[in-house]
GROMACS .gro file of C-alpha atoms in nm:
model
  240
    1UNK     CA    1  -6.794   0.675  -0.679
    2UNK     CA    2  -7.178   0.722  -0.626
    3UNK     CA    3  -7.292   0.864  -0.326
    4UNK     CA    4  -7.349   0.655  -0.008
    5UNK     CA    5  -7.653   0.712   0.187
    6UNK     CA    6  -7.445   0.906   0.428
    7UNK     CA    7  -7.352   1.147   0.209
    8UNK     CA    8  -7.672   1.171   0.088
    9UNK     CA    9  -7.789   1.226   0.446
   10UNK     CA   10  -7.498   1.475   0.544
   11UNK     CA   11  -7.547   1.658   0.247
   12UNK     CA   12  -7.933   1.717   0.296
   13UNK     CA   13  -7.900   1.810   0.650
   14UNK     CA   14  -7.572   2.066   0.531
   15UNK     CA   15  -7.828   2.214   0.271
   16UNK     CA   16  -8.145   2.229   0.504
   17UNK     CA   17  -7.980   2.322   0.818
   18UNK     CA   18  -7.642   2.517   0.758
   19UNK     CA   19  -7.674   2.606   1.135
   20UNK     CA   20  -7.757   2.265   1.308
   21UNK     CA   21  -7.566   2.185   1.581
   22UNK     CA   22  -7.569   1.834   1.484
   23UNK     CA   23  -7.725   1.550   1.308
   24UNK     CA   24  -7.759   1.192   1.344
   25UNK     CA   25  -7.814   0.896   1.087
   26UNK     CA   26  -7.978   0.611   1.271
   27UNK     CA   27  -8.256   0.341   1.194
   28UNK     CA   28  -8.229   0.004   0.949
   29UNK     CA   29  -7.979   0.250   0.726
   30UNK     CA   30  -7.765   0.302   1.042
   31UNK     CA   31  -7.758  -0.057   1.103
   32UNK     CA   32  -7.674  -0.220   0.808
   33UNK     CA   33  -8.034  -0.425   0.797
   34UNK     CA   34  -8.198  -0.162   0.570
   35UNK     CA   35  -8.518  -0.321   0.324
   36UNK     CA   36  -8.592  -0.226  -0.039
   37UNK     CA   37  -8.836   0.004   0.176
   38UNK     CA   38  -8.628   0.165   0.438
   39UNK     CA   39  -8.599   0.525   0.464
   40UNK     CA   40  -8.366   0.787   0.594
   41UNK     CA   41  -8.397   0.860   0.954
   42UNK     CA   42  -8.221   1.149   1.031
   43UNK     CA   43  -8.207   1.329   1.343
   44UNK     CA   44  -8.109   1.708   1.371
   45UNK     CA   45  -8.008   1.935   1.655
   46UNK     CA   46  -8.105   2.289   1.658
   47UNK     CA   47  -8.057   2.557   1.878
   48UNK     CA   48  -8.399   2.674   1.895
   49UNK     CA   49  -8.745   2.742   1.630
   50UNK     CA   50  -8.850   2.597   1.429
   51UNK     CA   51  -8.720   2.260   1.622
   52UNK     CA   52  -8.875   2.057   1.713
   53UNK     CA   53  -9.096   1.886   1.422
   54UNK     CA   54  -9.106   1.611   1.241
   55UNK     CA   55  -9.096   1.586   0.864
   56UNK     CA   56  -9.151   1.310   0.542
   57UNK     CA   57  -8.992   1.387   0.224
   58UNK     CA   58  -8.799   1.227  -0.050
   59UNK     CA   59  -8.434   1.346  -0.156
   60UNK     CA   60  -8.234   1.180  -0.445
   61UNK     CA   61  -8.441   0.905  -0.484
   62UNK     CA   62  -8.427   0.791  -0.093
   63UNK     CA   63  -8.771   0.891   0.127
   64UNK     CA   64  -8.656   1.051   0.435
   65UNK     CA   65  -8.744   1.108   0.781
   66UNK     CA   66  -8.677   1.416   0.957
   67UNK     CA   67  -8.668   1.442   1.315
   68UNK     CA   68  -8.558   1.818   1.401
   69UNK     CA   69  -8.550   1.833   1.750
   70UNK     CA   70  -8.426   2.089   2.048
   71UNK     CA   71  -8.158   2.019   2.311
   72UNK     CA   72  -8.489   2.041   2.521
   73UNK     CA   73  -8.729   1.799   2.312
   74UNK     CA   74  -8.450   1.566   2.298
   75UNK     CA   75  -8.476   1.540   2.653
   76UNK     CA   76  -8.836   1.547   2.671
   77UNK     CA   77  -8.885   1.270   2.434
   78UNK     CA   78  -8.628   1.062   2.578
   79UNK     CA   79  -8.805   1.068   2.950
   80UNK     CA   80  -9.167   1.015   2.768
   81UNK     CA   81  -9.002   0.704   2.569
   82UNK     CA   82  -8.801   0.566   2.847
   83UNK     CA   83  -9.100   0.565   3.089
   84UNK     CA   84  -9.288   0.400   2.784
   85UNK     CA   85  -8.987   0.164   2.742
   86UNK     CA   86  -9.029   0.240   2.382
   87UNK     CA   87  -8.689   0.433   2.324
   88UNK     CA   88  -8.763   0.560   1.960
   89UNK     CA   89  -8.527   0.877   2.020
   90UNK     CA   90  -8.254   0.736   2.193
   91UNK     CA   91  -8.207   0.447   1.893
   92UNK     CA   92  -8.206   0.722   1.615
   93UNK     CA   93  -7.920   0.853   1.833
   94UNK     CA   94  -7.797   0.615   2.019
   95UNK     CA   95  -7.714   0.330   1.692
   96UNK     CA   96  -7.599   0.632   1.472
   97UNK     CA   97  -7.372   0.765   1.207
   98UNK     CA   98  -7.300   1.156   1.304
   99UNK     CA   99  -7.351   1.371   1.027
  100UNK     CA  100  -7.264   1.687   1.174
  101UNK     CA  101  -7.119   1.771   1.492
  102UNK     CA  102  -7.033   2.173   1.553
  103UNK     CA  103  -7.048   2.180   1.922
  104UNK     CA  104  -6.963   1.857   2.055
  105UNK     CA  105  -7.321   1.740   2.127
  106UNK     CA  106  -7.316   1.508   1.823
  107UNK     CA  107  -7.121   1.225   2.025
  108UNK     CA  108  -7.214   1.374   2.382
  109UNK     CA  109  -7.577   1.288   2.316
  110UNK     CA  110  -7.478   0.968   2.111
  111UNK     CA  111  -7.264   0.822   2.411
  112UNK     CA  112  -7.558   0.964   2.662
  113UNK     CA  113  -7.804   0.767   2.424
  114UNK     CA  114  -7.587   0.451   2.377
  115UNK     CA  115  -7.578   0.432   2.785
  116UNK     CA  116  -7.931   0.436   2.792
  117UNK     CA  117  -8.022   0.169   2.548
  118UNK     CA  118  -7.750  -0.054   2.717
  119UNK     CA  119  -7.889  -0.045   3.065
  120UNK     CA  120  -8.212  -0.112   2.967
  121UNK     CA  121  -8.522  -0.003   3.118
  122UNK     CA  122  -8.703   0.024   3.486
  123UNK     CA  123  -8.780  -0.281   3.627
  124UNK     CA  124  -9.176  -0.349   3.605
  125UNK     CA  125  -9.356  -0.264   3.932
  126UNK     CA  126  -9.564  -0.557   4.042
  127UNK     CA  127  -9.907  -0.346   3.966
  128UNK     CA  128  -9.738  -0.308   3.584
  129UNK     CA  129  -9.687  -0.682   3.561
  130UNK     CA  130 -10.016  -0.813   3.708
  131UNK     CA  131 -10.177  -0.584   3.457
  132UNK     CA  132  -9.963  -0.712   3.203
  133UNK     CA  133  -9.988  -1.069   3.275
  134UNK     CA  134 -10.384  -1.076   3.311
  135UNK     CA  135 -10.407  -0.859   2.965
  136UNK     CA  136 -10.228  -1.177   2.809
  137UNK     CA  137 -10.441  -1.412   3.017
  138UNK     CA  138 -10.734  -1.230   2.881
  139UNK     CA  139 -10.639  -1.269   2.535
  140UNK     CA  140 -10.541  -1.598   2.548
  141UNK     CA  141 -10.922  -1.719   2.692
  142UNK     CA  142 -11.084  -1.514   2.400
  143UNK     CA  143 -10.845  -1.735   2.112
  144UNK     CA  144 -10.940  -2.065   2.293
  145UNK     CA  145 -11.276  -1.921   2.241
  146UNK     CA  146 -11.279  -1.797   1.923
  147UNK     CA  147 -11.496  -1.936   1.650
  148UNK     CA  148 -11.474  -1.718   1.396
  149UNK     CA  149 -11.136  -1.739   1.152
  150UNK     CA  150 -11.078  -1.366   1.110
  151UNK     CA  151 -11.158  -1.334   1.461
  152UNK     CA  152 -10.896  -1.580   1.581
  153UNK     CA  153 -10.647  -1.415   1.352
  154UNK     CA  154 -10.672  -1.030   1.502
  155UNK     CA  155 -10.690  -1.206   1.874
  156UNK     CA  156 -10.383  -1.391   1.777
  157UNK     CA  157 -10.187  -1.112   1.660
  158UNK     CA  158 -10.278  -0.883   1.929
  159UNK     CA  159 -10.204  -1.178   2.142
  160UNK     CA  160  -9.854  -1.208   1.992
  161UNK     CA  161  -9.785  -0.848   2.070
  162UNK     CA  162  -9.878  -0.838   2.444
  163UNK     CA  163  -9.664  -1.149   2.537
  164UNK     CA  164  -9.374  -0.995   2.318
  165UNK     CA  165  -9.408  -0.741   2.554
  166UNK     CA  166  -9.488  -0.891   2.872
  167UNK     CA  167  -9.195  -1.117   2.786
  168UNK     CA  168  -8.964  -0.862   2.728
  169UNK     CA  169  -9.052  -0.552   3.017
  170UNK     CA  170  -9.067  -0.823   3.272
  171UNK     CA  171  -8.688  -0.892   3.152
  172UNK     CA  172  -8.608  -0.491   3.174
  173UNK     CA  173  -8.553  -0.545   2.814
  174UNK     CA  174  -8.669  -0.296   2.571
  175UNK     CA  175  -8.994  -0.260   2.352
  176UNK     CA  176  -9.099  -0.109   2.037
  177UNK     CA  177  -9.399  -0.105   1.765
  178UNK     CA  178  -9.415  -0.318   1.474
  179UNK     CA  179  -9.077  -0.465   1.306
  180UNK     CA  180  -8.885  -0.297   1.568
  181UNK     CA  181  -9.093  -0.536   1.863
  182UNK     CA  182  -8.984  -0.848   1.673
  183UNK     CA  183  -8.612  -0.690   1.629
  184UNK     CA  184  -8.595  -0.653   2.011
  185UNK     CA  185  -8.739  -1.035   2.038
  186UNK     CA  186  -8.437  -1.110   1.821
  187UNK     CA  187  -8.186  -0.952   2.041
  188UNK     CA  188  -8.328  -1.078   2.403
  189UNK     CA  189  -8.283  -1.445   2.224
  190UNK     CA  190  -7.936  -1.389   2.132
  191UNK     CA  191  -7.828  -1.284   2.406
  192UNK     CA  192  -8.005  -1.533   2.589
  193UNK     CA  193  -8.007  -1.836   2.434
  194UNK     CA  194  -8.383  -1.860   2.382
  195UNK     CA  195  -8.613  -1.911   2.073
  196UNK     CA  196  -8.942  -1.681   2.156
  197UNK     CA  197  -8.919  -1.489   1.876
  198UNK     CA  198  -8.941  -1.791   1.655
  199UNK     CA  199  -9.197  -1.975   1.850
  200UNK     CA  200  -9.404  -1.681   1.860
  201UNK     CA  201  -9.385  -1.641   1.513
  202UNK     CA  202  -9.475  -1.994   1.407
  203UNK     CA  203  -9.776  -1.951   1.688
  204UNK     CA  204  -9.917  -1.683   1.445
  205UNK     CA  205  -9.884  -1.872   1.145
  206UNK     CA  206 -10.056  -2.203   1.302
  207UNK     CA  207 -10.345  -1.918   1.444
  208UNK     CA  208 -10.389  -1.854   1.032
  209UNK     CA  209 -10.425  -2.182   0.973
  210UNK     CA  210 -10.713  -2.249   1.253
  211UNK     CA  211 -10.446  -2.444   1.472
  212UNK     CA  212 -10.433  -2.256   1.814
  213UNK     CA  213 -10.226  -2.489   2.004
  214UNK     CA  214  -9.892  -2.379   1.898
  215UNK     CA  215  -9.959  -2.029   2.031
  216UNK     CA  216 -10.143  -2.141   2.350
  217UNK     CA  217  -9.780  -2.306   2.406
  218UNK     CA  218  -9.583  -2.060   2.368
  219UNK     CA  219  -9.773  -1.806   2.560
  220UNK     CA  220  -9.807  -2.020   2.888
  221UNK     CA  221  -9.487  -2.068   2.871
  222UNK     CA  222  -9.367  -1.701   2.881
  223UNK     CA  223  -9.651  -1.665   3.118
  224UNK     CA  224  -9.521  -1.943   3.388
  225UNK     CA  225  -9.178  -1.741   3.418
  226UNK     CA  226  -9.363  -1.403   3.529
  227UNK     CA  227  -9.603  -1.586   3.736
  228UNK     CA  228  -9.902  -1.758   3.601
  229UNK     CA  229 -10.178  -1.680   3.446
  230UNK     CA  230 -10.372  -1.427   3.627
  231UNK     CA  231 -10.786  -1.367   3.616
  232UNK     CA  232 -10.946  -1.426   4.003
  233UNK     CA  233 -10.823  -1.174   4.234
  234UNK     CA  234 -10.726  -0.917   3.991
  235UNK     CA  235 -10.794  -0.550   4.036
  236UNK     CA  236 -10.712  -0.207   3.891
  237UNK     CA  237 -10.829   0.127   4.031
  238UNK     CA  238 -10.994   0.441   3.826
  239UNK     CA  239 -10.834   0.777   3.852
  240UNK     CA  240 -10.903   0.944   4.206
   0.00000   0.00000   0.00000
């Protein structure tokens, strides 16, 4: 039988790191959605040096990710992400195959991180959301303004990322960069019954095509559940 990318993963990590304490398969691999592009992403546990790092390489065939982390990295990441709502550690852990497990930490931290991504993350503060929801407001004047073609596009794709996120934070639902931002759109719909990801997605491709409207839609609308648009009256403080 050839060899899964599991066992490729377990036996890299079992080659590399005969002393880990564990190791973790997560991303697109992890979760059944992998691409024709999708790497490794493994996760491993030391006890010490030279965790933590991070590492590309490429290993029968498959580029791979190496995330060699400390017990006390792992928690250090893990507070910087959560505050960020960006939870990049807890997912590689968290939605994971265990590759190695010699102390029990392997599912400890996997249950700890599964916990986490299931509750979610802090609720915005209202200075968090006013910022957010003028940044959007912002963005949205300068494509009903834009004259330019390639200028429209960038301000409609930058435009497509801060409502994903307002959208999403002011719903203590998680974030993330690139594919993984649309992926999270994906889940908030399912499990609420709504369409955002779709309509935002179609707003971008009308934006291409020099219509704005479509976008302008979509975008009030995730604006009118947080509030409004939001220029007059707005105000953020410098550092003391």
């Amino acid at each position: 039988m050839p060899a899964t990318p599991i066992d490729i993963a377990r036996n890299l990590v079992l080659a590399r790191f005969p002393r880990a304490r564990a190791a973790w398969l997560g991303g697109s691999v992890a979760l059944g959605t992998p691409t024709a592009t999708s790497d490794l992403d493994i996760t491993v546990l030391l006890a010490g040096p030279p965790a933590p790092y991070r590492e590309s390489l490429r290993h029968e065939s498959w580029p791979v990710e190496l995330f060699v982390q400390s017990g006390e990295s792992v928690t250090h990441f893990r507070v910087a992400e959560r505050a960020a709502r960006r939870p990049a550690t807890a997912r590689l852990i968290g939605q994971s195959h265990i590759l190695l497990d010699a102390d029990g930490s392997g599912e400890r931290l996997r249950q700890e991180c599964a916990r986490e991504l299931s509750e979610g993350p802090q609720r915005l503060s209202e200075k968090e959301l006013r910022a957010r929801r003028y940044g959007v407001t912002d963005l949205l004047d300068d494509l009903a303004g834009a004259q330019d073609a390639n200028e429209r596009l960038v301000v409609g794709a930058a435009l497509w990322q801060a409502t994903a996120d307002l959208l999403l934070t002011a719903n203590r639902h998680w974030i993330g960069g690139g594919k993984w931002l649309h992926r999270e759109l994906a889940a908030f719909d399912q499990a609420g019954g709504t369409d955002f990801g779709r309509t935002l997605a179609d707003g971008m491709r009308a934006v291409a095509l020099g219509d704005v409207d479509p976008m302008t839609a979509v975008v009030l609308e995730v604006l009118s559940q947080v509030g409004g648009r939001l220029f007059e009256g707005f105000r953020a403080d410098g550092p003391a």
